[in-house]
């Protein structure tokens, strides 16, 4: 079982003091005792702004915006035009390059596709909202590279951005893992607020289809957003760069 690295002090610090291993499951179990299951749309008022970057980030945002249409206002970004078009999300930004395909494993491609035009569209989407959640699955080219650029372009003092990221399965190979880890370090160095989950944790769900596993992970993201948005007592945990390693 993976251990958690707490980058700064957290409400569960006493567990570390006792020498207890804190796992992803421990954290989720702890927060399930909070009020996340009882969060109603009325408590939110305005819809929560969520942004999906790349293929994986777009898939997460598509799930959340369709499962909870009254909760989220969504936009997705991707260089793969066919994949972008196929997503059932109203707001879309095509990250244009010389062709309509994805960036493959080229993170520099993803980074360079975030230009002033893209940022202007995102700022128009965000508008006056102060709290925004950005999703990306790390390891590939588009999402992995683009979130690095977003952490620089959108680093405004009056904007609270939380990056919810996933790292590749171990079997996907060291290259994808290294790309993901490099981006995580880049975001941390830019003082981005990040929460990173390992896809290996999906194996704990046992005999389920991969689609159902990802849906369960998306539901955990939904609960995290709810509690963060309502500024529950554990906001400091995720805001202080909780990373699963």
PDB file of N, CA, C and O in Angstrom, residues 118 139 156:
ATOM      1  N   UNK A 118      -5.970  30.933 -25.658  1.00  0.00           N
ATOM      2  CA  UNK A 118      -6.549  29.914 -24.779  1.00  0.00           C
ATOM      3  C   UNK A 118      -6.789  30.494 -23.387  1.00  0.00           C
ATOM      4  O   UNK A 118      -7.854  30.292 -22.790  1.00  0.00           O
ATOM      5  N   UNK A 139       1.169  11.771 -17.519  1.00  0.00           N
ATOM      6  CA  UNK A 139       1.909  10.696 -18.145  1.00  0.00           C
ATOM      7  C   UNK A 139       1.979  10.811 -19.649  1.00  0.00           C
ATOM      8  O   UNK A 139       2.917  10.319 -20.272  1.00  0.00           O
ATOM      9  N   UNK A 156      -2.857  33.887 -10.639  1.00  0.00           N
ATOM     10  CA  UNK A 156      -3.313  35.196 -10.166  1.00  0.00           C
ATOM     11  C   UNK A 156      -3.636  35.120  -8.681  1.00  0.00           C
ATOM     12  O   UNK A 156      -4.184  34.123  -8.204  1.00  0.00           O
TER      13      UNK A 156
END
